Amino acid sequence: MIKLHDKLFKPFLGETRILNAVQKMASDIAEDYKDDVPIFVGVLNGSFMFVSDFLKAYEYPCEVSFVKLSSYQGLTSTGIVETLLDVSENIEGRSVIILEDIIDTGRTLQKLVNLFSGANVKEFKIASLFYKPDVYNGEYVIDYVGLEIPDSFIVGYGLDYKELGRNLKEVYQLNQTNMINLVLFGKPGAGKGTQAGFLKEKYGLKHISTGDVFRFNMKNGTELGKLAKSYIDKGDLVPDEVTINMLKDEVEKNSDAAGFIFDGFPRTTAQAEALDNFLESKDMKIDATIALEADEDVLVARLLERGRESGRSDDQDESKIRNRFDEYNQKTAPLKDYYSKQGKFHSVNGIGQIAEITERLAKVIARFS
Ligand code: AMP
């Protein structure tokens, strides 16, 4: 295990495995381009080691150039890609092969393709040493891939975490084992949001409330918001597929979190299964699900009060509130069995002073963290 800044990383890919993959890419590309004189364009900074080993393994005439783009800050892709070093001018009519160190979401790739789109090249190909099929948006074909890897944060062999780790000969993976991932269960009004607010501060976790994400999208009039509104206004659940994809996006946007509090998700067995599979693909897991128990009549009174204060449309009408309880009893309550079978279900009395309830939750968390 190595430590870079505040994070621990564990060995993932050894030097031989990496060099074999580079060698194989060089011979596959040589097979297609040995009669041409391609220009290899390395994408800085991450690709410098890959480009160097690749060129040593490529035994035919070729040229090399670099571009520099940036979209990462720390562990998370910011989504904003800047061009820091532009394409050289003499590429017209030439075969250009991009050498990327890693392709994950594909945002940087999109910017790269834009950079070359006006250049009138003979051929444009993309080669990436590492590739994350689980998160790639699939917009462009990736012509040559060295190694497919799961979606976890990696460093070494040119790749960095806040600029450290580029000089490592091997690749290391972020160590997720000391993460805490919690599911907060409870009927609408049980206090999940309030308690999540305290727990996230106490344990440094990222709070994801699917209800809040939907409301944010509704407020901003996005396609997702428009779609969700019709269900939310009636107190029905939004379809699983929509909710699951949204949840995955939220987790992916926060790959540097010390753990997550899932609030309002999962609400169906299909969502719970999707969450388990998704977390497993990232070397993560749910540690505990905690239900905040409260009587429905107490909750109706709480929600009507909240509706008066917040203006939330689904909190103002008792029949919509009762419909949400029905949805919970039918679709969400069975998750108690799902998590009990995994030995991860805990329940806590949700009636009392807010601080008392936080204390009850902290006692449960202390048992496994
Ligand atoms: P909440 O704020 O958690 O009570 O959620 C408000 C509304 O958003 C719910 O009544 C549903 O219509 C929708 N919603 C939130 N989370 C989910 C989910 N996991 N699955 C389906 N619908 C959801």
Coordinates of C-alpha atoms and ligand atoms in Angstrom, one line a residue:
M1 CA 0.0 0.0 0.0
I2 CA 1.3 3.5 -0.7
K3 CA 0.0 6.9 0.5
L4 CA -0.3 9.9 -1.8
H5 CA -1.4 13.1 -0.1
D6 CA -4.4 11.9 2.0
K7 CA -5.3 8.6 0.2
L8 CA -4.1 5.0 0.3
F9 CA -3.5 3.1 -3.0
K10 CA -3.0 -0.6 -3.4
P11 CA -1.0 -2.4 -6.2
F12 CA -3.1 -3.1 -9.2
L13 CA -1.1 -3.7 -12.4
G14 CA 2.6 -4.8 -12.4
E15 CA 5.2 -3.4 -14.7
T16 CA 5.4 -6.6 -17.0
R17 CA 1.6 -6.6 -17.5
I18 CA 1.7 -2.9 -18.5
L19 CA 4.7 -3.3 -20.8
N20 CA 3.2 -6.4 -22.5
A21 CA 0.0 -4.4 -23.2
V22 CA 2.1 -1.5 -24.7
Q23 CA 4.1 -4.0 -26.8
K24 CA 0.9 -5.6 -28.1
M25 CA -0.6 -2.2 -29.0
A26 CA 2.6 -1.2 -30.9
S27 CA 2.6 -4.4 -32.9
D28 CA -1.1 -4.1 -33.7
I29 CA -0.7 -0.6 -34.9
A30 CA 2.5 -1.4 -36.8
E31 CA 0.5 -4.1 -38.6
D32 CA -1.9 -1.4 -39.9
Y33 CA 0.6 1.5 -40.4
K34 CA 4.0 0.1 -41.2
D35 CA 3.8 1.2 -44.8
D36 CA 2.8 4.7 -43.8
V37 CA 4.6 7.3 -41.6
P38 CA 2.0 8.0 -38.9
I39 CA 2.1 10.9 -36.5
F40 CA 1.5 9.7 -32.9
V41 CA 0.0 12.4 -30.7
G42 CA 0.5 11.9 -27.0
V43 CA -2.0 13.5 -24.6
L44 CA -0.1 15.1 -21.8
N45 CA 0.6 14.9 -19.0
G46 CA -0.6 11.4 -18.2
S47 CA 0.6 9.7 -21.4
F48 CA 4.3 10.6 -21.3
M49 CA 5.5 7.2 -20.0
F50 CA 3.2 5.3 -22.3
V51 CA 4.3 7.3 -25.3
S52 CA 7.9 6.7 -24.5
D53 CA 7.6 2.9 -24.1
F54 CA 5.2 2.7 -27.1
L55 CA 7.7 4.5 -29.4
K56 CA 10.5 2.2 -28.2
A57 CA 8.3 -0.8 -29.2
Y58 CA 7.2 0.7 -32.5
E59 CA 9.9 -0.3 -35.0
Y60 CA 8.8 1.6 -38.2
P61 CA 9.1 5.2 -39.4
C62 CA 6.9 7.5 -37.4
E63 CA 6.7 11.0 -35.9
V64 CA 5.6 12.1 -32.5
S65 CA 3.9 15.2 -31.2
F66 CA 1.9 16.2 -28.0
V67 CA -1.3 18.0 -27.0
K68 CA -2.1 19.0 -23.5
L69 CA -5.7 18.9 -22.1
S70 CA -6.9 19.0 -18.5
S71 CA -10.2 17.8 -16.9
Y72 CA -9.2 16.4 -13.6
Q73 CA -8.8 18.1 -10.2
G74 CA -7.9 15.6 -7.6
L75 CA -9.9 12.4 -8.1
T76 CA -12.9 13.7 -9.9
S77 CA -13.3 14.7 -13.5
T78 CA -14.5 18.3 -13.4
G79 CA -16.3 18.0 -16.8
I80 CA -14.6 21.1 -18.0
V81 CA -11.8 20.3 -20.4
E82 CA -9.2 23.0 -21.2
T83 CA -6.7 23.0 -24.1
L84 CA -3.3 23.9 -22.8
L85 CA -1.1 22.8 -25.7
D86 CA -2.6 22.8 -29.2
V87 CA -2.1 20.5 -32.2
S88 CA 0.9 21.1 -34.4
E89 CA 0.1 22.5 -37.8
N90 CA 1.7 20.1 -40.3
I91 CA -0.8 17.2 -39.8
E92 CA -2.8 17.8 -43.0
G93 CA -3.0 14.7 -45.1
R94 CA -1.3 12.6 -42.5
S95 CA -2.4 9.5 -40.5
V96 CA -2.8 10.7 -36.9
I97 CA -3.0 8.2 -34.0
I98 CA -3.8 9.6 -30.6
L99 CA -2.0 8.0 -27.7
E100 CA -4.1 8.4 -24.6
D101 CA -3.1 7.0 -21.2
I102 CA -6.7 6.4 -20.1
I103 CA -10.2 6.8 -21.4
D104 CA -13.0 6.9 -18.7
T105 CA -16.1 9.0 -19.3
G106 CA -15.0 10.1 -22.7
R107 CA -15.2 13.9 -22.0
T108 CA -11.5 14.5 -22.8
L109 CA -11.8 12.4 -25.9
Q110 CA -14.7 14.5 -27.2
K111 CA -12.5 17.6 -26.8
L112 CA -9.6 15.9 -28.6
V113 CA -11.8 14.9 -31.5
N114 CA -12.9 18.5 -31.8
L115 CA -9.3 19.6 -31.8
F116 CA -8.6 17.5 -34.8
S117 CA -11.9 17.8 -36.6
G118 CA -10.8 20.8 -38.7
A119 CA -7.4 19.5 -39.6
N120 CA -8.1 17.6 -42.8
V121 CA -6.1 14.5 -41.8
K122 CA -5.9 11.4 -43.9
E123 CA -6.9 9.1 -41.0
F124 CA -7.6 9.7 -37.4
K125 CA -7.4 6.8 -34.9
I126 CA -7.6 6.6 -31.1
A127 CA -5.4 4.3 -29.0
S128 CA -5.7 4.2 -25.2
L129 CA -3.5 2.2 -22.9
F130 CA -6.3 1.9 -20.2
Y131 CA -10.0 1.9 -20.9
K132 CA -12.9 1.9 -18.5
P133 CA -15.8 0.2 -20.4
D134 CA -18.2 0.6 -17.5
V135 CA -18.3 4.4 -17.6
Y136 CA -17.3 5.2 -21.2
N137 CA -20.1 7.2 -22.9
G138 CA -19.5 5.2 -26.2
E139 CA -19.5 8.3 -28.4
Y140 CA -16.4 7.3 -30.5
V141 CA -14.9 4.0 -31.5
I142 CA -11.6 3.4 -29.6
D143 CA -9.5 1.7 -32.2
Y144 CA -6.7 0.2 -30.0
V145 CA -7.0 -0.6 -26.4
G146 CA -4.2 -1.9 -24.1
L147 CA -6.1 -3.0 -21.0
E148 CA -9.7 -2.8 -19.9
I149 CA -10.0 -1.9 -16.3
P150 CA -12.9 -1.4 -13.8
D151 CA -14.0 2.0 -12.8
S152 CA -11.7 2.8 -9.9
F153 CA -9.3 5.6 -9.5
I154 CA -5.8 4.7 -10.6
V155 CA -2.3 6.3 -10.3
G156 CA 1.2 5.4 -11.6
Y157 CA 2.8 4.9 -15.0
G158 CA 2.2 8.6 -15.8
L159 CA -1.1 9.0 -14.0
D160 CA -1.4 11.1 -10.9
Y161 CA -3.4 11.9 -7.9
K162 CA -3.0 15.7 -7.4
E163 CA 0.3 15.5 -9.3
L164 CA 1.8 12.7 -7.2
G165 CA 2.4 9.2 -8.4
R166 CA 3.3 9.8 -12.1
N167 CA 6.8 8.4 -11.6
L168 CA 5.6 5.0 -10.3
K169 CA 6.5 2.1 -12.7
E170 CA 3.4 0.1 -11.6
V171 CA -0.3 1.1 -11.5
Y172 CA -2.0 1.4 -8.1
Q173 CA -5.7 1.6 -7.3
L174 CA -7.5 3.7 -4.8
N175 CA -8.1 1.6 -1.6
Q176 CA -11.8 1.7 -0.9
T177 CA -11.9 -0.7 2.0
N178 CA -12.1 1.9 4.7
M179 CA -15.1 3.5 3.1
I180 CA -18.5 3.7 5.0
N181 CA -21.5 3.3 2.8
L182 CA -24.9 3.5 4.4
V183 CA -28.5 3.2 3.3
L184 CA -31.0 5.2 5.3
F185 CA -34.4 3.7 5.2
G186 CA -37.7 5.1 6.4
K187 CA -41.1 6.3 5.3
P188 CA -41.4 9.8 3.9
G189 CA -41.1 12.2 6.9
A190 CA -39.1 9.7 9.1
G191 CA -36.2 12.2 9.2
K192 CA -33.8 10.6 6.8
G193 CA -32.7 13.9 5.3
T194 CA -32.2 15.6 8.7
Q195 CA -30.2 12.7 10.1
A196 CA -28.2 12.3 6.9
G197 CA -27.2 16.0 7.3
F198 CA -25.7 15.2 10.7
L199 CA -24.1 11.9 9.7
K200 CA -22.4 13.3 6.6
E201 CA -20.6 15.9 8.8
K202 CA -19.7 13.4 11.5
Y203 CA -18.2 10.8 9.2
G204 CA -17.2 13.0 6.2
L205 CA -19.6 11.2 3.9
K206 CA -21.3 12.3 0.7
H207 CA -25.1 12.4 1.1
I208 CA -27.1 11.4 -2.0
S209 CA -30.8 11.9 -1.7
T210 CA -32.6 10.8 -4.9
G211 CA -35.6 12.9 -3.9
D212 CA -33.3 16.0 -3.7
V213 CA -31.7 15.3 -7.1
F214 CA -35.1 14.9 -8.7
R215 CA -36.3 18.2 -7.1
F216 CA -33.1 20.0 -8.3
N217 CA -33.8 18.7 -11.8
M218 CA -37.5 19.8 -11.6
K219 CA -36.5 23.2 -10.4
N220 CA -34.1 23.6 -13.3
G221 CA -36.5 22.3 -15.9
T222 CA -34.2 19.5 -17.2
E223 CA -35.5 16.6 -19.2
L224 CA -35.0 14.3 -16.2
G225 CA -37.0 16.8 -14.0
K226 CA -39.9 16.9 -16.5
L227 CA -40.0 13.2 -16.7
A228 CA -39.9 12.7 -12.9
K229 CA -42.5 15.4 -12.1
S230 CA -45.5 13.5 -13.3
Y231 CA -44.7 10.6 -10.9
I232 CA -43.6 12.7 -8.0
D233 CA -46.6 15.0 -8.1
K234 CA -48.9 11.9 -7.6
G235 CA -46.7 10.4 -4.9
D236 CA -45.7 7.5 -7.2
L237 CA -42.2 6.1 -7.6
V238 CA -40.2 7.2 -10.6
P239 CA -39.4 4.2 -12.9
D240 CA -36.4 2.1 -11.7
E241 CA -34.3 2.5 -14.9
V242 CA -34.4 6.3 -14.7
T243 CA -33.6 6.4 -10.9
I244 CA -30.8 3.8 -11.1
N245 CA -29.0 5.7 -13.9
M246 CA -29.3 8.9 -12.0
L247 CA -27.9 7.4 -8.9
K248 CA -24.9 5.9 -10.7
D249 CA -24.1 9.3 -12.2
E250 CA -24.2 10.8 -8.7
V251 CA -21.8 8.2 -7.3
E252 CA -19.5 8.6 -10.3
K253 CA -19.3 12.4 -9.9
N254 CA -18.0 11.8 -6.4
S255 CA -15.4 9.1 -6.8
D256 CA -13.2 10.8 -4.1
A257 CA -15.8 10.5 -1.4
A258 CA -14.9 8.7 1.9
G259 CA -18.3 7.0 1.6
F260 CA -21.9 7.6 0.8
I261 CA -25.2 8.0 2.6
F262 CA -27.9 6.8 0.3
D263 CA -31.2 8.5 1.3
G264 CA -34.3 7.5 -0.5
F265 CA -32.5 4.9 -2.6
P266 CA -32.9 1.9 -3.0
R267 CA -36.7 1.9 -2.8
T268 CA -37.4 -1.3 -4.8
T269 CA -35.7 -4.7 -4.9
A270 CA -34.6 -4.0 -8.5
Q271 CA -32.9 -0.9 -7.2
A272 CA -31.2 -2.7 -4.3
E273 CA -29.9 -5.4 -6.7
A274 CA -28.6 -2.8 -9.2
L275 CA -26.9 -0.9 -6.3
D276 CA -25.1 -4.0 -5.1
N277 CA -23.9 -4.9 -8.6
F278 CA -22.8 -1.4 -9.3
L279 CA -20.9 -1.0 -6.0
E280 CA -19.3 -4.4 -6.5
S281 CA -18.0 -3.3 -9.9
K282 CA -16.3 -0.5 -8.1
D283 CA -14.8 -2.6 -5.4
M284 CA -17.3 -1.0 -2.9
K285 CA -20.2 -2.4 -0.8
I286 CA -23.0 -1.3 1.5
D287 CA -22.0 -1.6 5.1
A288 CA -25.3 -1.2 6.7
T289 CA -28.9 -0.1 6.1
I290 CA -30.6 1.7 8.9
A291 CA -34.3 2.2 9.1
L292 CA -35.8 5.1 11.0
E293 CA -39.1 3.7 12.4
A294 CA -42.1 6.0 13.0
D295 CA -45.8 5.7 13.1
E296 CA -47.7 6.7 10.0
D297 CA -50.1 9.1 11.7
V298 CA -47.2 11.0 13.4
L299 CA -45.5 11.2 9.9
V300 CA -48.6 12.6 8.2
A301 CA -48.7 15.4 10.7
R302 CA -45.0 16.1 10.2
L303 CA -45.3 16.1 6.4
L304 CA -48.3 18.4 6.3
E305 CA -46.3 20.8 8.5
R306 CA -43.3 20.5 6.2
G307 CA -45.5 21.0 3.2
R308 CA -46.8 24.3 4.7
E309 CA -43.2 25.5 5.3
S310 CA -41.5 24.3 2.1
G311 CA -44.2 24.4 -0.5
R312 CA -43.3 20.8 -1.6
S313 CA -46.3 19.7 -3.7
D314 CA -46.2 16.1 -2.6
D315 CA -46.3 17.1 1.1
Q316 CA -49.5 19.1 1.0
D317 CA -52.2 16.6 0.4
E318 CA -52.9 13.7 2.8
S319 CA -54.0 11.4 0.0
K320 CA -50.7 11.8 -1.8
I321 CA -48.8 11.3 1.4
R322 CA -50.8 8.1 2.1
N323 CA -50.0 7.0 -1.5
R324 CA -46.3 7.4 -0.7
F325 CA -46.7 5.2 2.4
D326 CA -48.5 2.6 0.2
E327 CA -45.6 2.7 -2.2
Y328 CA -43.2 2.3 0.7
N329 CA -45.2 -0.6 2.3
Q330 CA -45.5 -2.5 -1.0
K331 CA -42.2 -1.8 -2.7
T332 CA -39.6 -0.6 -0.2
A333 CA -40.6 -2.6 3.0
P334 CA -39.6 -5.9 1.3
L335 CA -36.0 -4.6 1.2
K336 CA -35.9 -5.3 5.0
D337 CA -35.7 -9.0 4.1
Y338 CA -33.2 -8.3 1.3
Y339 CA -30.7 -6.6 3.6
S340 CA -31.5 -8.9 6.6
K341 CA -30.4 -11.9 4.6
Q342 CA -27.0 -10.1 4.1
G343 CA -26.9 -9.3 7.9
K344 CA -27.0 -5.6 7.1
F345 CA -30.4 -4.5 8.4
H346 CA -30.7 -2.4 11.5
S347 CA -33.6 -0.4 12.8
V348 CA -33.7 2.6 15.0
N349 CA -36.6 4.4 16.8
G350 CA -37.2 7.6 14.7
I351 CA -39.3 9.3 17.4
G352 CA -37.6 11.7 19.8
Q353 CA -35.2 14.6 19.9
I354 CA -33.2 15.0 16.7
A355 CA -29.9 14.7 18.6
E356 CA -31.1 11.6 20.5
I357 CA -31.9 9.9 17.2
T358 CA -28.4 10.8 15.7
E359 CA -26.9 9.2 18.8
R360 CA -28.9 6.0 18.1
L361 CA -27.7 5.9 14.5
A362 CA -24.1 6.6 15.6
K363 CA -24.3 3.5 18.0
V364 CA -25.2 1.3 15.0
I365 CA -22.5 2.7 12.9
A366 CA -19.9 2.2 15.7
R367 CA -20.6 -1.5 15.4
F368 CA -19.1 -1.9 12.0
S369 CA -16.8 1.1 11.3
Ligands
AMP1 P1 -38.2 11.8 -1.2 O1 -37.7 13.2 -1.1 O2 -37.1 10.7 -0.9 O3 -39.4 11.5 -0.3 O4 -38.6 11.5 -2.7 C1 -39.7 12.3 -3.3 C2 -40.2 11.6 -4.5 O5 -39.1 11.4 -5.5 C3 -40.7 10.1 -4.3 O6 -42.1 10.2 -3.8 C4 -40.6 9.5 -5.7 O7 -41.6 10.0 -6.5 C5 -39.3 10.1 -6.1 N1 -38.2 9.2 -5.8 C6 -37.2 9.5 -4.9 N2 -36.3 8.5 -4.8 C7 -36.8 7.5 -5.6 C8 -36.4 6.2 -5.8 N3 -35.3 5.6 -5.3 N4 -37.1 5.5 -6.7 C9 -38.2 6.0 -7.3 N5 -38.7 7.2 -7.1 C10 -38.0 8.0 -6.2

